[in-house]
Coordinates of C-alpha atoms in Angstrom, one line a residue:
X1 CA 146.1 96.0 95.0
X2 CA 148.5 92.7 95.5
X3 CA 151.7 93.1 95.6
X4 CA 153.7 92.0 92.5
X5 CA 154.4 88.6 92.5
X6 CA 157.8 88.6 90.6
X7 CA 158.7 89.9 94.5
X8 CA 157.3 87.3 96.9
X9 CA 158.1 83.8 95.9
X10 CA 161.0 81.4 93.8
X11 CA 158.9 79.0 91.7
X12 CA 160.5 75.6 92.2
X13 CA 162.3 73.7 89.5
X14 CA 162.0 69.9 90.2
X15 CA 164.4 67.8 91.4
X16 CA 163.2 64.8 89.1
X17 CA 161.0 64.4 86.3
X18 CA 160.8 65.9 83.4
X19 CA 162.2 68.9 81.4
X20 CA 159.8 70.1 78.9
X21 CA 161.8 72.1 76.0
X22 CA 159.2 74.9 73.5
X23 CA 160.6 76.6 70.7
X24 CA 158.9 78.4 68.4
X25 CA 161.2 77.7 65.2
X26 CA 160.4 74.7 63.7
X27 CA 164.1 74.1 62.4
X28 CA 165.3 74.9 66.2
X29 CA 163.1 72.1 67.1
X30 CA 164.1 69.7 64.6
X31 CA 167.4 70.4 65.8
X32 CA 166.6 70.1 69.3
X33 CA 165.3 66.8 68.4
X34 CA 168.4 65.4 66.3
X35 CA 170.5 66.6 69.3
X36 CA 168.8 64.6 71.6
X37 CA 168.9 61.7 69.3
X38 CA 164.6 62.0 68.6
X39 CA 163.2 60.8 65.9
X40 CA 159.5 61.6 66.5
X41 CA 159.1 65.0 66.4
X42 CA 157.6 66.4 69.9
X43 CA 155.7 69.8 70.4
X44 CA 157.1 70.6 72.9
X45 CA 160.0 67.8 73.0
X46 CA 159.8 66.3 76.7
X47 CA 163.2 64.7 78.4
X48 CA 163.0 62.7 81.4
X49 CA 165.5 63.3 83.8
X50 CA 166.9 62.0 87.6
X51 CA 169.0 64.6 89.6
X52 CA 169.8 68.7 89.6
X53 CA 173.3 67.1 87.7
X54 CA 171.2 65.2 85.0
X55 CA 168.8 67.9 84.4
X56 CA 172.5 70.1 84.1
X57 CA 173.6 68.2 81.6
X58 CA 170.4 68.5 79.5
X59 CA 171.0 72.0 79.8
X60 CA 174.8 72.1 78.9
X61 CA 174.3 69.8 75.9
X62 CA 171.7 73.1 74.6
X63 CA 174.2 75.6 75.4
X64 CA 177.2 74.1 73.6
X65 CA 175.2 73.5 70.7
X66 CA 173.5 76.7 70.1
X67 CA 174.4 80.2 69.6
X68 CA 173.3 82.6 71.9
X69 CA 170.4 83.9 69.6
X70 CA 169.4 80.1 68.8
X71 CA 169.2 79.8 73.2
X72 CA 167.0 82.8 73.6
X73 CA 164.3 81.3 71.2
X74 CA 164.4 78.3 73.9
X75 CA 161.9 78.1 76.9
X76 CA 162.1 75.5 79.7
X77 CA 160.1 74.0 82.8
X78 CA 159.7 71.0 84.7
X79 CA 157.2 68.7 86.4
X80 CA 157.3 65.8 88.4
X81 CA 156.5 62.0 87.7
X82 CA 153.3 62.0 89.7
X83 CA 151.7 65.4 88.1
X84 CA 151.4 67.4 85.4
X85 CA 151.5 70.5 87.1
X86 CA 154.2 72.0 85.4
X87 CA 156.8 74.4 87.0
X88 CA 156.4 78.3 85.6
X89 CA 157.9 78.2 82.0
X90 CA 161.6 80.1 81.8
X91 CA 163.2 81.6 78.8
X92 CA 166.5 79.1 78.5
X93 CA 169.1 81.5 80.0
X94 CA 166.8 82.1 83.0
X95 CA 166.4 78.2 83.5
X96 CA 169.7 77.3 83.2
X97 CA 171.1 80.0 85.1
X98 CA 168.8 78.8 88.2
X99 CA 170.0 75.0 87.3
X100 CA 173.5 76.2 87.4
X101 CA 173.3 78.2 90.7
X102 CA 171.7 76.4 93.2
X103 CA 173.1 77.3 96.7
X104 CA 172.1 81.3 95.1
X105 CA 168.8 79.9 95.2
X106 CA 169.0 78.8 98.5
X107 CA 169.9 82.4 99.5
X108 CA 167.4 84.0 97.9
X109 CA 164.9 81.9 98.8
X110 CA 165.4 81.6 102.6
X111 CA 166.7 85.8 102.7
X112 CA 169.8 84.3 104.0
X113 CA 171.1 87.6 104.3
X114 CA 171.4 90.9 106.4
X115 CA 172.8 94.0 106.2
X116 CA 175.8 95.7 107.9
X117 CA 175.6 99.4 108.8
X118 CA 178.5 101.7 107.6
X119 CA 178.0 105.1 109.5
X120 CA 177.4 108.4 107.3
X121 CA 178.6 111.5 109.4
X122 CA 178.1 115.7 109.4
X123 CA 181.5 116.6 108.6
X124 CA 181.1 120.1 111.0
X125 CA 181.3 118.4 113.6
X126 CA 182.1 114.5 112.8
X127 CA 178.7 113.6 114.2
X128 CA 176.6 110.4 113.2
X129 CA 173.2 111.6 110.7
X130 CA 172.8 108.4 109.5
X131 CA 174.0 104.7 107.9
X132 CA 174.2 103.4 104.8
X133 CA 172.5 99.4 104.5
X134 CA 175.1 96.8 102.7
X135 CA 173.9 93.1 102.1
X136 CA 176.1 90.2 103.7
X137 CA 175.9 86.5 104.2
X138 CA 174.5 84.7 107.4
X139 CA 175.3 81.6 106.8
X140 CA 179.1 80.4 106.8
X141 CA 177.5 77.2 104.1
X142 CA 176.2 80.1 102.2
X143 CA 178.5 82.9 101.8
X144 CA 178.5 84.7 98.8
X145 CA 179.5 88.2 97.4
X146 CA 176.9 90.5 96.8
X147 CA 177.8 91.6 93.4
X148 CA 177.7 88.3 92.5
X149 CA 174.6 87.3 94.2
X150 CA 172.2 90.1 91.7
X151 CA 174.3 89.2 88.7
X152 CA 173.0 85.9 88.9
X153 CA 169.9 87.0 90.2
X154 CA 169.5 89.4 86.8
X155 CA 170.2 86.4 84.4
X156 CA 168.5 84.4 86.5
X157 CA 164.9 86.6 86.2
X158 CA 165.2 87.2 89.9
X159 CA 166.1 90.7 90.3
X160 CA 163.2 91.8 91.0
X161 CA 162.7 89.3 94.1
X162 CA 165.8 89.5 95.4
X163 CA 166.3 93.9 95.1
X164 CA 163.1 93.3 97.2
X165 CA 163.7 91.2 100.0
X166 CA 166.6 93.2 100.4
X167 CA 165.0 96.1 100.8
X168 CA 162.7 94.5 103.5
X169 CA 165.9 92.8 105.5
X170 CA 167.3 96.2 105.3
X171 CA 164.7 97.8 106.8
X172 CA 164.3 95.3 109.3
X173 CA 167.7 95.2 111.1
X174 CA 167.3 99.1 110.8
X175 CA 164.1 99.3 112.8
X176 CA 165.8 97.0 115.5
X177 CA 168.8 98.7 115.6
X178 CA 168.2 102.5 115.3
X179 CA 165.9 105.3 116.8
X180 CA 163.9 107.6 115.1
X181 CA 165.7 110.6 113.3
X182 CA 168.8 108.2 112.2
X183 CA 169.1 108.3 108.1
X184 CA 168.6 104.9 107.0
X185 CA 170.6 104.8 103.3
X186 CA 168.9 101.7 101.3
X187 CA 169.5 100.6 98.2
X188 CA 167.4 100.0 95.1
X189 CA 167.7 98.9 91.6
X190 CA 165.5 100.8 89.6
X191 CA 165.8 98.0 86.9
X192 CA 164.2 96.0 89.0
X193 CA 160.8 97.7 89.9
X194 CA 158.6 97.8 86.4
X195 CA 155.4 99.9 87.7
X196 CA 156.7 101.4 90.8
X197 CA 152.9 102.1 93.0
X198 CA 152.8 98.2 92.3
X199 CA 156.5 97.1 92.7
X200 CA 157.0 99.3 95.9
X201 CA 153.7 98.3 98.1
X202 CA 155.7 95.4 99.9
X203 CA 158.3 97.8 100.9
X204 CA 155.6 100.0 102.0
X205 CA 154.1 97.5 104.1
X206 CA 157.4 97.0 105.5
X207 CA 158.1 100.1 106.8
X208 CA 154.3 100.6 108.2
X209 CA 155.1 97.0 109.9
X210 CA 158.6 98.3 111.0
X211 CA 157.1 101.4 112.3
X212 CA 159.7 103.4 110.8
X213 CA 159.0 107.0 110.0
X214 CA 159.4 107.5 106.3
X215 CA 161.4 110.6 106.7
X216 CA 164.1 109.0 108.2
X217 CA 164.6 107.0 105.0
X218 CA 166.9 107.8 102.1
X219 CA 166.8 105.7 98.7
X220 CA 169.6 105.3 96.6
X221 CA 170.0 104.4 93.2
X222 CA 173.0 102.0 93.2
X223 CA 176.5 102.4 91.9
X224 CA 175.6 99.4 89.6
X225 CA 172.4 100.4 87.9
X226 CA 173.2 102.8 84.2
X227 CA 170.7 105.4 84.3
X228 CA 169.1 105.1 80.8
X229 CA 165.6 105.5 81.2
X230 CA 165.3 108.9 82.9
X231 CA 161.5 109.3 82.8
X232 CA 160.8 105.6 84.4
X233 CA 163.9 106.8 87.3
X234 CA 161.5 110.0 87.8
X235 CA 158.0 108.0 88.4
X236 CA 160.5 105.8 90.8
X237 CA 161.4 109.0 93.0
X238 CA 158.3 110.8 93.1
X239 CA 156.7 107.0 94.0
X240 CA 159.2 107.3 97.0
X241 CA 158.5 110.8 97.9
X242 CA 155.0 110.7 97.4
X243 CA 155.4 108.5 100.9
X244 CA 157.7 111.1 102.2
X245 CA 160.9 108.8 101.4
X246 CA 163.9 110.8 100.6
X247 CA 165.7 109.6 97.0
X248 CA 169.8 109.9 96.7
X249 CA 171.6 109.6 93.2
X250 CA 174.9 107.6 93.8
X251 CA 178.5 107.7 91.4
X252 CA 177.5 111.7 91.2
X253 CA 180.5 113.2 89.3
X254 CA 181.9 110.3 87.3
X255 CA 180.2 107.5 84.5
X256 CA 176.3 108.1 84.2
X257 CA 175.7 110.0 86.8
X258 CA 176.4 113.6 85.5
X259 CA 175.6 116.7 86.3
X260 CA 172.8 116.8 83.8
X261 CA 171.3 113.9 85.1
X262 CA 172.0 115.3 88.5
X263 CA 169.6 118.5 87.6
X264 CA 167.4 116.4 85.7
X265 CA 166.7 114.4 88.2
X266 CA 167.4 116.5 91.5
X267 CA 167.5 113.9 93.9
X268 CA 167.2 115.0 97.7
X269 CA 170.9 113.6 98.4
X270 CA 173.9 113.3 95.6
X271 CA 176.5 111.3 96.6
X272 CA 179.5 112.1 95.2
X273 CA 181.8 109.1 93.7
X274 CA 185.2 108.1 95.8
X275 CA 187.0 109.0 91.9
X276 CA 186.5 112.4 93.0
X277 CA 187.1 112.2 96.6
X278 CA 190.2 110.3 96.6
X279 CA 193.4 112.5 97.2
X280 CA 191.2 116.0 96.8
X281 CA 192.8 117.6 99.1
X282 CA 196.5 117.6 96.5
X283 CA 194.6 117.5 92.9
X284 CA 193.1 121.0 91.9
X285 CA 191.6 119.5 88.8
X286 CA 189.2 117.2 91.5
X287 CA 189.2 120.9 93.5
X288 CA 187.9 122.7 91.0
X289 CA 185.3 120.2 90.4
X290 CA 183.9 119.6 93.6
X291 CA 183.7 123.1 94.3
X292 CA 181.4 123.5 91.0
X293 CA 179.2 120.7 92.6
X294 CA 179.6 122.5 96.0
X295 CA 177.9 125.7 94.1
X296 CA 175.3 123.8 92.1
X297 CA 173.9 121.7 95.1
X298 CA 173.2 124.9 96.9
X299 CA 171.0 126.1 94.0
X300 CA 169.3 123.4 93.7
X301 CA 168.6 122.2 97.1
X302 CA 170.7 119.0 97.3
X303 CA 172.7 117.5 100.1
X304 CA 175.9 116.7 99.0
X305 CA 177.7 113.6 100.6
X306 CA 181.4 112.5 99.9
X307 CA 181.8 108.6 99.1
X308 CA 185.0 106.3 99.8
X309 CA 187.1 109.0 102.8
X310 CA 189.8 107.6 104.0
X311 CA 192.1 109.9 105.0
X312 CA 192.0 113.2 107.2
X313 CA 193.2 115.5 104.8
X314 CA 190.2 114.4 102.6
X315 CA 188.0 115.0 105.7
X316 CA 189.2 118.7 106.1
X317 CA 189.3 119.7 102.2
X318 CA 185.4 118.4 101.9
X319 CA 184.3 119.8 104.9
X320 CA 186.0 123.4 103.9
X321 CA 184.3 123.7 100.9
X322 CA 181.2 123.1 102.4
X323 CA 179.9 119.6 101.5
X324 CA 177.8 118.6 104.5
X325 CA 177.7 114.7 104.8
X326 CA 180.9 112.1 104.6
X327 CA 181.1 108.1 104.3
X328 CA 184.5 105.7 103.9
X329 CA 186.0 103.7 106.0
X330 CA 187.8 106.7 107.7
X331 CA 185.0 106.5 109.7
X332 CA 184.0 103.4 109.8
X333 CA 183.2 100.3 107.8
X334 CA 180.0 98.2 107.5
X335 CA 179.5 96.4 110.7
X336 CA 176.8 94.0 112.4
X337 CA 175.8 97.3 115.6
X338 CA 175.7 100.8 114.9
X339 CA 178.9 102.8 115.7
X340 CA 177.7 105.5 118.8
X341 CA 180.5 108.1 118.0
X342 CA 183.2 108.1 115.7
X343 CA 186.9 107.4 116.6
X344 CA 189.6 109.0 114.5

């Protein structure tokens, strides 16, 4: 089975040529036309254009003139003066949001990325288990914040792609920077992968060409991502596990990730939100709390880790009341080389 192609490549949008605007409406396209001064009406009304900036102003002329629900009955694409081969056709927002963000492309495109490792310790004994995998920028011409980065990439139709290759640069600077037994912590957006035996195959590959043992890896649903569609999330995990991939639920304890969703689910690692974490060791309201989550994780098999430590008074209350694993920058934070023991 090929791998899904909303993963591998960017179709281009042409730098000159012309922009060929479809609606379905006929009153929308009568007043596409009138906007654009037309008075021949065209199915689908063709603009010529010169430039990424004259093609942007095509664009912005549309989106100051219509109302959002008026936009999303729009669909773009481009070809070039010497062919008709036409670029893939884009609902509006997705075109213009790839017009508007063109260095993003560039990232995407040419993965000009990596990740930085931020070490995940056994409190018991403040030893390294494993790292958690955060996207960062390679290029000083192309620096960007991640967050940033897959909000475009959402409007833009690329989240798919670009939750993808990160996966795969993940899992490449992991399997050249750490033996086997070291938790490797990647994130995923569930959002992002529609049929998941399809969606997941190039990550599969990966780690078959990375040679990493799929035991060692842990994926986790990112603090980003609402968990609304709990039956799709479930075909995602057992997906994973089916290839002996550990899955871990992120935000556990505050926003959608509650503790019915934590049993639902029951991930093979819950990591428990910083909200909670912060100041434990003086709030017994977060005390009282953590210890219930302490309780159920032991019933139902799950390894609890604590999110966002930064102090040693946090370090001591967690590891008291026996949750196992710890992260924040107490430690450590993300860096280019894995950490070999931890300094406090």
């Amino acid at each position: 089975m090929p791998s899904c192609t909303k993963c591998q490549t960017i179709p281009d949008i042409h730098s000159s040529g012309y922009i060929e605007i479809f609606t379905t409406v006929p009153q929308l396209n009568q007043s596409l036309h009138d906007l654009m001064g037309r008075k021949q009406l065209e199915h689908p009304l063709v603009i010529p254009f010169v430039g990424q900036e004259a093609l942007a102003e095509v664009c912005r002329l549309i989106a100051s003139n219509f109302n959002q629900a008026a936009v999303d009955m729009f669909y773009c694409s481009t070809f070039s003066e010497n062919e008709r081969e036409k670029s893939q056709p884009l609902s509006f927002s997705q075109f213009y949001s790839r017009v508007q963000h063109p260095d993003y492309i560039e990232i995407m495109r040419h993965s000009l990325f990596t990740s930085h490792m931020q070490p995940i310790i056994t409190l018991a004994d403040q030893s390294i288990t494993g790292y958690e995998f955060l996207m960062r920028p390679t290029s000083e011409d192309y620096l960007f914040y991640p967050n940033e980065l897959f909000e475009m990439a959402r409007q833009s139709g690329l989240q798919s792609f670009l939750d993808s290759a990160a996966r795969i640069a993940s899992l490449k600077v992991s399997a050249s920077h750490l033996k086997n037994g070291t938790k490797r912590f990647i994130n995923f957006l569930p959002s992002s992968i529609y049929d998941p035996a399809h969606c997941l195959r190039t990550t599969f590959q990966a780690v078959n060409a990375f040679k990493i043992d799929p035991n060692d890896l842990v994926f986790e649903v990112v603090e980003t991502e609402k968990i609304n569609e709990i039956d799709h999330l479930k075909k995602i995990f057992k997906t994973y596990q089916q290839e002996g991939m550990k899955m871990a639920l992120d935000d556990v304890g505050s926003g959608f990730a509650t503790r019915e969703i934590l049993l639902e689910l029951k991930p093979d690692y819950a990591k428990i939100d910083r909200s909670l974490i912060s100041h434990s060791d003086q709030d017994p309201v977060k005390q009282k709390h953590l210890i219930e989550m302490v309780s159920m994780s032991k019933e139902e098999g799950i390894t609890l880790l604590a999110e966002g430590i930064e102090r040693k008074e946090e370090v001591d209350f967690c590891r008291e009341i026996g949750i196992p694993l710890g992260q924040g920058y107490y430690f450590g934070r993300p860096a280019k080389e894995p950490v070999t023991a931890i300094q406090v």
